[in-house]
């Protein structure tokens, strides 16, 4: 696996873990058992995959269109 892809995967896993940790885990903590743990693991995998795909599409689009090299990415949308 290339370092860039590994970094994206680690970022996506961290972001998915943060979402689950903040939203689902406090609610489910008292009744946590093997079945619920399996559901949370599946949710973590699904969120990681979705986030990774979004990052990959966005960053690959920037790489393919060569936005960084041309410096056409403007925050102000004005011609300079």
PDB file of N, CA and C in Angstrom:
ATOM      1  N   UNK A   1       0.847  -1.168   0.000  1.00  0.00           N
ATOM      2  CA  UNK A   1       0.000   0.000   0.000  1.00  0.00           C
ATOM      3  C   UNK A   1       0.897   1.237   0.000  1.00  0.00           C
ATOM      4  N   UNK A   2       0.553   2.191  -0.820  1.00  0.00           N
ATOM      5  CA  UNK A   2       1.325   3.425  -0.894  1.00  0.00           C
ATOM      6  C   UNK A   2       1.134   4.240   0.387  1.00  0.00           C
ATOM      7  N   UNK A   3       2.125   5.032   0.762  1.00  0.00           N
ATOM      8  CA  UNK A   3       2.008   5.832   1.997  1.00  0.00           C
ATOM      9  C   UNK A   3       0.821   6.793   1.982  1.00  0.00           C
ATOM     10  N   UNK A   4       0.514   7.352   0.814  1.00  0.00           N
ATOM     11  CA  UNK A   4      -0.611   8.279   0.735  1.00  0.00           C
ATOM     12  C   UNK A   4      -1.929   7.561   1.013  1.00  0.00           C
ATOM     13  N   UNK A   5      -2.083   6.379   0.463  1.00  0.00           N
ATOM     14  CA  UNK A   5      -3.308   5.607   0.700  1.00  0.00           C
ATOM     15  C   UNK A   5      -3.402   5.146   2.145  1.00  0.00           C
ATOM     16  N   UNK A   6      -2.275   4.776   2.725  1.00  0.00           N
ATOM     17  CA  UNK A   6      -2.267   4.361   4.132  1.00  0.00           C
ATOM     18  C   UNK A   6      -2.633   5.533   5.042  1.00  0.00           C
ATOM     19  N   UNK A   7      -2.150   6.721   4.709  1.00  0.00           N
ATOM     20  CA  UNK A   7      -2.485   7.906   5.493  1.00  0.00           C
ATOM     21  C   UNK A   7      -3.979   8.226   5.387  1.00  0.00           C
ATOM     22  N   UNK A   8      -4.512   8.119   4.166  1.00  0.00           N
ATOM     23  CA  UNK A   8      -5.953   8.356   3.975  1.00  0.00           C
ATOM     24  C   UNK A   8      -6.785   7.348   4.762  1.00  0.00           C
ATOM     25  N   UNK A   9      -6.361   6.079   4.741  1.00  0.00           N
ATOM     26  CA  UNK A   9      -7.094   5.047   5.463  1.00  0.00           C
ATOM     27  C   UNK A   9      -7.040   5.287   6.972  1.00  0.00           C
ATOM     28  N   UNK A  10      -5.880   5.674   7.469  1.00  0.00           N
ATOM     29  CA  UNK A  10      -5.747   5.979   8.899  1.00  0.00           C
ATOM     30  C   UNK A  10      -6.605   7.175   9.274  1.00  0.00           C
ATOM     31  N   UNK A  11      -6.630   8.207   8.435  1.00  0.00           N
ATOM     32  CA  UNK A  11      -7.479   9.375   8.686  1.00  0.00           C
ATOM     33  C   UNK A  11      -8.947   8.993   8.707  1.00  0.00           C
ATOM     34  N   UNK A  12      -9.359   8.201   7.737  1.00  0.00           N
ATOM     35  CA  UNK A  12     -10.759   7.800   7.643  1.00  0.00           C
ATOM     36  C   UNK A  12     -11.164   6.953   8.851  1.00  0.00           C
ATOM     37  N   UNK A  13     -10.283   6.063   9.287  1.00  0.00           N
ATOM     38  CA  UNK A  13     -10.579   5.232  10.456  1.00  0.00           C
ATOM     39  C   UNK A  13     -10.687   6.079  11.710  1.00  0.00           C
ATOM     40  N   UNK A  14      -9.796   7.034  11.859  1.00  0.00           N
ATOM     41  CA  UNK A  14      -9.841   7.927  13.019  1.00  0.00           C
ATOM     42  C   UNK A  14     -11.121   8.758  13.026  1.00  0.00           C
ATOM     43  N   UNK A  15     -11.494   9.300  11.880  1.00  0.00           N
ATOM     44  CA  UNK A  15     -12.712  10.111  11.804  1.00  0.00           C
ATOM     45  C   UNK A  15     -13.951   9.266  12.100  1.00  0.00           C
ATOM     46  N   UNK A  16     -14.011   8.057  11.554  1.00  0.00           N
ATOM     47  CA  UNK A  16     -15.150   7.174  11.814  1.00  0.00           C
ATOM     48  C   UNK A  16     -15.194   6.782  13.288  1.00  0.00           C
ATOM     49  N   UNK A  17     -14.035   6.518  13.868  1.00  0.00           N
ATOM     50  CA  UNK A  17     -13.980   6.188  15.292  1.00  0.00           C
ATOM     51  C   UNK A  17     -14.434   7.341  16.170  1.00  0.00           C
ATOM     52  N   UNK A  18     -14.059   8.557  15.790  1.00  0.00           N
ATOM     53  CA  UNK A  18     -14.509   9.724  16.552  1.00  0.00           C
ATOM     54  C   UNK A  18     -16.028   9.894  16.486  1.00  0.00           C
ATOM     55  N   UNK A  19     -16.576   9.699  15.301  1.00  0.00           N
ATOM     56  CA  UNK A  19     -18.039   9.827  15.156  1.00  0.00           C
ATOM     57  C   UNK A  19     -18.746   8.776  16.003  1.00  0.00           C
ATOM     58  N   UNK A  20     -18.306   7.532  15.903  1.00  0.00           N
ATOM     59  CA  UNK A  20     -18.946   6.480  16.696  1.00  0.00           C
ATOM     60  C   UNK A  20     -18.707   6.688  18.187  1.00  0.00           C
ATOM     61  N   UNK A  21     -17.517   7.115  18.542  1.00  0.00           N
ATOM     62  CA  UNK A  21     -17.211   7.329  19.950  1.00  0.00           C
ATOM     63  C   UNK A  21     -18.021   8.441  20.573  1.00  0.00           C
ATOM     64  N   UNK A  22     -18.345   9.444  19.795  1.00  0.00           N
ATOM     65  CA  UNK A  22     -19.104  10.570  20.335  1.00  0.00           C
ATOM     66  C   UNK A  22     -20.616  10.352  20.272  1.00  0.00           C
ATOM     67  N   UNK A  23     -21.076   9.601  19.289  1.00  0.00           N
ATOM     68  CA  UNK A  23     -22.519   9.460  19.083  1.00  0.00           C
ATOM     69  C   UNK A  23     -23.070   8.157  19.650  1.00  0.00           C
ATOM     70  N   UNK A  24     -22.507   7.043  19.259  1.00  0.00           N
ATOM     71  CA  UNK A  24     -23.117   5.756  19.590  1.00  0.00           C
ATOM     72  C   UNK A  24     -22.614   5.149  20.892  1.00  0.00           C
ATOM     73  N   UNK A  25     -21.353   5.299  21.180  1.00  0.00           N
ATOM     74  CA  UNK A  25     -20.786   4.608  22.334  1.00  0.00           C
ATOM     75  C   UNK A  25     -21.349   5.070  23.677  1.00  0.00           C
ATOM     76  N   UNK A  26     -21.533   6.353  23.922  1.00  0.00           N
ATOM     77  CA  UNK A  26     -22.115   6.734  25.227  1.00  0.00           C
ATOM     78  C   UNK A  26     -23.509   6.161  25.457  1.00  0.00           C
ATOM     79  N   UNK A  27     -24.285   6.069  24.415  1.00  0.00           N
ATOM     80  CA  UNK A  27     -25.634   5.530  24.534  1.00  0.00           C
ATOM     81  C   UNK A  27     -25.606   4.022  24.742  1.00  0.00           C
ATOM     82  N   UNK A  28     -24.720   3.343  24.042  1.00  0.00           N
ATOM     83  CA  UNK A  28     -24.703   1.879  24.067  1.00  0.00           C
ATOM     84  C   UNK A  28     -23.791   1.301  25.148  1.00  0.00           C
ATOM     85  N   UNK A  29     -23.095   2.123  25.904  1.00  0.00           N
ATOM     86  CA  UNK A  29     -22.089   1.633  26.837  1.00  0.00           C
ATOM     87  C   UNK A  29     -22.668   0.705  27.898  1.00  0.00           C
ATOM     88  N   UNK A  30     -23.845   0.999  28.408  1.00  0.00           N
ATOM     89  CA  UNK A  30     -24.425   0.213  29.510  1.00  0.00           C
ATOM     90  C   UNK A  30     -24.911  -1.163  29.068  1.00  0.00           C
ATOM     91  N   UNK A  31     -25.278  -1.285  27.823  1.00  0.00           N
ATOM     92  CA  UNK A  31     -25.794  -2.574  27.332  1.00  0.00           C
ATOM     93  C   UNK A  31     -24.835  -3.223  26.334  1.00  0.00           C
ATOM     94  N   UNK A  32     -23.567  -2.873  26.413  1.00  0.00           N
ATOM     95  CA  UNK A  32     -22.587  -3.378  25.465  1.00  0.00           C
ATOM     96  C   UNK A  32     -22.391  -4.881  25.641  1.00  0.00           C
ATOM     97  N   UNK A  33     -22.656  -5.628  24.585  1.00  0.00           N
ATOM     98  CA  UNK A  33     -22.427  -7.067  24.579  1.00  0.00           C
ATOM     99  C   UNK A  33     -21.822  -7.450  23.232  1.00  0.00           C
ATOM    100  N   UNK A  34     -21.685  -8.730  22.976  1.00  0.00           N
ATOM    101  CA  UNK A  34     -21.010  -9.186  21.757  1.00  0.00           C
ATOM    102  C   UNK A  34     -21.768  -8.790  20.491  1.00  0.00           C
ATOM    103  N   UNK A  35     -23.095  -8.883  20.519  1.00  0.00           N
ATOM    104  CA  UNK A  35     -23.876  -8.534  19.331  1.00  0.00           C
ATOM    105  C   UNK A  35     -23.774  -7.040  19.031  1.00  0.00           C
ATOM    106  N   UNK A  36     -23.889  -6.229  20.055  1.00  0.00           N
ATOM    107  CA  UNK A  36     -23.802  -4.783  19.852  1.00  0.00           C
ATOM    108  C   UNK A  36     -22.390  -4.382  19.423  1.00  0.00           C
ATOM    109  N   UNK A  37     -21.401  -5.064  19.949  1.00  0.00           N
ATOM    110  CA  UNK A  37     -20.024  -4.801  19.547  1.00  0.00           C
ATOM    111  C   UNK A  37     -19.813  -5.136  18.073  1.00  0.00           C
ATOM    112  N   UNK A  38     -20.434  -6.195  17.615  1.00  0.00           N
ATOM    113  CA  UNK A  38     -20.347  -6.566  16.193  1.00  0.00           C
ATOM    114  C   UNK A  38     -21.032  -5.518  15.321  1.00  0.00           C
ATOM    115  N   UNK A  39     -22.164  -4.998  15.776  1.00  0.00           N
ATOM    116  CA  UNK A  39     -22.871  -3.951  15.026  1.00  0.00           C
ATOM    117  C   UNK A  39     -22.023  -2.685  14.961  1.00  0.00           C
ATOM    118  N   UNK A  40     -21.428  -2.305  16.085  1.00  0.00           N
ATOM    119  CA  UNK A  40     -20.576  -1.114  16.104  1.00  0.00           C
ATOM    120  C   UNK A  40     -19.340  -1.295  15.225  1.00  0.00           C
ATOM    121  N   UNK A  41     -18.779  -2.499  15.199  1.00  0.00           N
ATOM    122  CA  UNK A  41     -17.632  -2.771  14.329  1.00  0.00           C
ATOM    123  C   UNK A  41     -18.042  -2.661  12.858  1.00  0.00           C
ATOM    124  N   UNK A  42     -19.222  -3.154  12.527  1.00  0.00           N
ATOM    125  CA  UNK A  42     -19.726  -3.018  11.157  1.00  0.00           C
ATOM    126  C   UNK A  42     -19.960  -1.567  10.779  1.00  0.00           C
ATOM    127  N   UNK A  43     -20.488  -0.804  11.731  1.00  0.00           N
ATOM    128  CA  UNK A  43     -20.689   0.622  11.481  1.00  0.00           C
ATOM    129  C   UNK A  43     -19.345   1.337  11.284  1.00  0.00           C
ATOM    130  N   UNK A  44     -18.348   0.951  12.078  1.00  0.00           N
ATOM    131  CA  UNK A  44     -17.021   1.539  11.928  1.00  0.00           C
ATOM    132  C   UNK A  44     -16.451   1.233  10.542  1.00  0.00           C
ATOM    133  N   UNK A  45     -16.610   0.000  10.093  1.00  0.00           N
ATOM    134  CA  UNK A  45     -16.131  -0.359   8.755  1.00  0.00           C
ATOM    135  C   UNK A  45     -16.867   0.412   7.658  1.00  0.00           C
ATOM    136  N   UNK A  46     -18.175   0.540   7.794  1.00  0.00           N
ATOM    137  CA  UNK A  46     -18.956   1.254   6.780  1.00  0.00           C
ATOM    138  C   UNK A  46     -18.591   2.738   6.748  1.00  0.00           C
ATOM    139  N   UNK A  47     -18.480   3.357   7.914  1.00  0.00           N
ATOM    140  CA  UNK A  47     -18.106   4.768   7.963  1.00  0.00           C
ATOM    141  C   UNK A  47     -16.682   4.990   7.454  1.00  0.00           C
ATOM    142  N   UNK A  48     -15.788   4.081   7.788  1.00  0.00           N
ATOM    143  CA  UNK A  48     -14.412   4.189   7.300  1.00  0.00           C
ATOM    144  C   UNK A  48     -14.378   4.090   5.780  1.00  0.00           C
ATOM    145  N   UNK A  49     -15.102   3.139   5.223  1.00  0.00           N
ATOM    146  CA  UNK A  49     -15.123   2.970   3.767  1.00  0.00           C
ATOM    147  C   UNK A  49     -15.702   4.193   3.068  1.00  0.00           C
ATOM    148  N   UNK A  50     -16.786   4.727   3.607  1.00  0.00           N
ATOM    149  CA  UNK A  50     -17.409   5.902   2.996  1.00  0.00           C
ATOM    150  C   UNK A  50     -16.494   7.118   3.080  1.00  0.00           C
ATOM    151  N   UNK A  51     -15.868   7.329   4.224  1.00  0.00           N
ATOM    152  CA  UNK A  51     -14.970   8.467   4.381  1.00  0.00           C
ATOM    153  C   UNK A  51     -13.742   8.315   3.501  1.00  0.00           C
ATOM    154  N   UNK A  52     -13.183   7.104   3.430  1.00  0.00           N
ATOM    155  CA  UNK A  52     -12.023   6.852   2.575  1.00  0.00           C
ATOM    156  C   UNK A  52     -12.367   7.119   1.112  1.00  0.00           C
ATOM    157  N   UNK A  53     -13.531   6.670   0.686  1.00  0.00           N
ATOM    158  CA  UNK A  53     -13.939   6.880  -0.701  1.00  0.00           C
ATOM    159  C   UNK A  53     -14.096   8.370  -1.000  1.00  0.00           C
ATOM    160  N   UNK A  54     -14.682   9.109  -0.080  1.00  0.00           N
ATOM    161  CA  UNK A  54     -14.850  10.546  -0.276  1.00  0.00           C
ATOM    162  C   UNK A  54     -13.492  11.241  -0.360  1.00  0.00           C
ATOM    163  N   UNK A  55     -12.579  10.898   0.527  1.00  0.00           N
ATOM    164  CA  UNK A  55     -11.242  11.485   0.488  1.00  0.00           C
ATOM    165  C   UNK A  55     -10.516  11.112  -0.799  1.00  0.00           C
ATOM    166  N   UNK A  56     -10.616   9.852  -1.193  1.00  0.00           N
ATOM    167  CA  UNK A  56      -9.919   9.388  -2.399  1.00  0.00           C
ATOM    168  C   UNK A  56     -10.429  10.116  -3.634  1.00  0.00           C
ATOM    169  N   UNK A  57     -11.732  10.246  -3.757  1.00  0.00           N
ATOM    170  CA  UNK A  57     -12.299  10.923  -4.927  1.00  0.00           C
ATOM    171  C   UNK A  57     -11.875  12.387  -4.943  1.00  0.00           C
ATOM    172  N   UNK A  58     -11.945  13.045  -3.802  1.00  0.00           N
ATOM    173  CA  UNK A  58     -11.590  14.465  -3.740  1.00  0.00           C
ATOM    174  C   UNK A  58     -10.124  14.694  -4.053  1.00  0.00           C
ATOM    175  N   UNK A  59      -9.240  13.981  -3.363  1.00  0.00           N
ATOM    176  CA  UNK A  59      -7.819  14.211  -3.552  1.00  0.00           C
ATOM    177  C   UNK A  59      -7.337  13.722  -4.910  1.00  0.00           C
ATOM    178  N   UNK A  60      -7.874  12.618  -5.404  1.00  0.00           N
ATOM    179  CA  UNK A  60      -7.486  12.152  -6.732  1.00  0.00           C
ATOM    180  C   UNK A  60      -7.949  13.114  -7.811  1.00  0.00           C
ATOM    181  N   UNK A  61      -9.092  13.732  -7.609  1.00  0.00           N
ATOM    182  CA  UNK A  61      -9.571  14.741  -8.559  1.00  0.00           C
ATOM    183  C   UNK A  61      -8.595  15.910  -8.601  1.00  0.00           C
ATOM    184  N   UNK A  62      -8.130  16.354  -7.435  1.00  0.00           N
ATOM    185  CA  UNK A  62      -7.151  17.438  -7.398  1.00  0.00           C
ATOM    186  C   UNK A  62      -5.849  17.035  -8.071  1.00  0.00           C
ATOM    187  N   UNK A  63      -5.423  15.790  -7.867  1.00  0.00           N
ATOM    188  CA  UNK A  63      -4.190  15.332  -8.497  1.00  0.00           C
ATOM    189  C   UNK A  63      -4.337  15.215 -10.013  1.00  0.00           C
ATOM    190  N   UNK A  64      -5.476  14.688 -10.464  1.00  0.00           N
ATOM    191  CA  UNK A  64      -5.675  14.496 -11.895  1.00  0.00           C
ATOM    192  C   UNK A  64      -5.838  15.818 -12.636  1.00  0.00           C
ATOM    193  N   UNK A  65      -6.494  16.779 -12.024  1.00  0.00           N
ATOM    194  CA  UNK A  65      -6.700  18.065 -12.685  1.00  0.00           C
ATOM    195  C   UNK A  65      -5.544  19.018 -12.452  1.00  0.00           C
ATOM    196  N   UNK A  66      -4.575  18.616 -11.633  1.00  0.00           N
ATOM    197  CA  UNK A  66      -3.352  19.377 -11.417  1.00  0.00           C
ATOM    198  C   UNK A  66      -3.628  20.763 -10.837  1.00  0.00           C
ATOM    199  N   UNK A  67      -4.565  20.845  -9.905  1.00  0.00           N
ATOM    200  CA  UNK A  67      -4.918  22.129  -9.296  1.00  0.00           C
ATOM    201  C   UNK A  67      -3.764  22.740  -8.517  1.00  0.00           C
ATOM    202  N   UNK A  68      -3.023  21.923  -7.810  1.00  0.00           N
ATOM    203  CA  UNK A  68      -1.958  22.449  -6.970  1.00  0.00           C
ATOM    204  C   UNK A  68      -0.853  23.099  -7.804  1.00  0.00           C
ATOM    205  N   UNK A  69      -0.503  22.466  -8.908  1.00  0.00           N
ATOM    206  CA  UNK A  69       0.590  22.985  -9.734  1.00  0.00           C
ATOM    207  C   UNK A  69       0.197  24.267 -10.458  1.00  0.00           C
ATOM    208  N   UNK A  70      -1.063  24.378 -10.841  1.00  0.00           N
ATOM    209  CA  UNK A  70      -1.498  25.562 -11.572  1.00  0.00           C
ATOM    210  C   UNK A  70      -1.900  26.706 -10.651  1.00  0.00           C
ATOM    211  N   UNK A  71      -2.072  26.422  -9.375  1.00  0.00           N
ATOM    212  CA  UNK A  71      -2.478  27.419  -8.379  1.00  0.00           C
ATOM    213  C   UNK A  71      -3.785  28.103  -8.766  1.00  0.00           C
ATOM    214  N   UNK A  72      -4.743  27.339  -9.233  1.00  0.00           N
ATOM    215  CA  UNK A  72      -6.035  27.898  -9.606  1.00  0.00           C
ATOM    216  C   UNK A  72      -7.073  27.727  -8.504  1.00  0.00           C
ATOM    217  N   UNK A  73      -6.673  27.186  -7.389  1.00  0.00           N
ATOM    218  CA  UNK A  73      -7.614  26.979  -6.297  1.00  0.00           C
ATOM    219  C   UNK A  73      -7.657  28.260  -5.467  1.00  0.00           C
ATOM    220  N   UNK A  74      -8.697  29.062  -5.675  1.00  0.00           N
ATOM    221  CA  UNK A  74      -8.799  30.354  -5.017  1.00  0.00           C
ATOM    222  C   UNK A  74      -9.955  30.328  -4.011  1.00  0.00           C
ATOM    223  N   UNK A  75      -9.711  30.844  -2.845  1.00  0.00           N
ATOM    224  CA  UNK A  75     -10.760  30.917  -1.848  1.00  0.00           C
ATOM    225  C   UNK A  75     -11.682  32.109  -2.070  1.00  0.00           C
ATOM    226  N   UNK A  76     -11.195  33.120  -2.739  1.00  0.00           N
ATOM    227  CA  UNK A  76     -11.975  34.344  -2.895  1.00  0.00           C
ATOM    228  C   UNK A  76     -12.750  34.414  -4.189  1.00  0.00           C
ATOM    229  N   UNK A  77     -12.455  33.539  -5.122  1.00  0.00           N
ATOM    230  CA  UNK A  77     -13.145  33.484  -6.423  1.00  0.00           C
ATOM    231  C   UNK A  77     -12.978  34.760  -7.237  1.00  0.00           C
ATOM    232  N   UNK A  78     -11.913  35.479  -7.043  1.00  0.00           N
ATOM    233  CA  UNK A  78     -11.684  36.662  -7.874  1.00  0.00           C
ATOM    234  C   UNK A  78     -10.424  36.466  -8.695  1.00  0.00           C
ATOM    235  N   UNK A  79     -10.359  37.168  -9.796  1.00  0.00           N
ATOM    236  CA  UNK A  79      -9.207  37.079 -10.694  1.00  0.00           C
ATOM    237  C   UNK A  79      -8.085  37.957 -10.135  1.00  0.00           C
ATOM    238  N   UNK A  80      -6.913  37.340 -10.006  1.00  0.00           N
ATOM    239  CA  UNK A  80      -5.779  38.133  -9.516  1.00  0.00           C
ATOM    240  C   UNK A  80      -4.633  38.043 -10.475  1.00  0.00           C
TER     241      UNK A  80
END
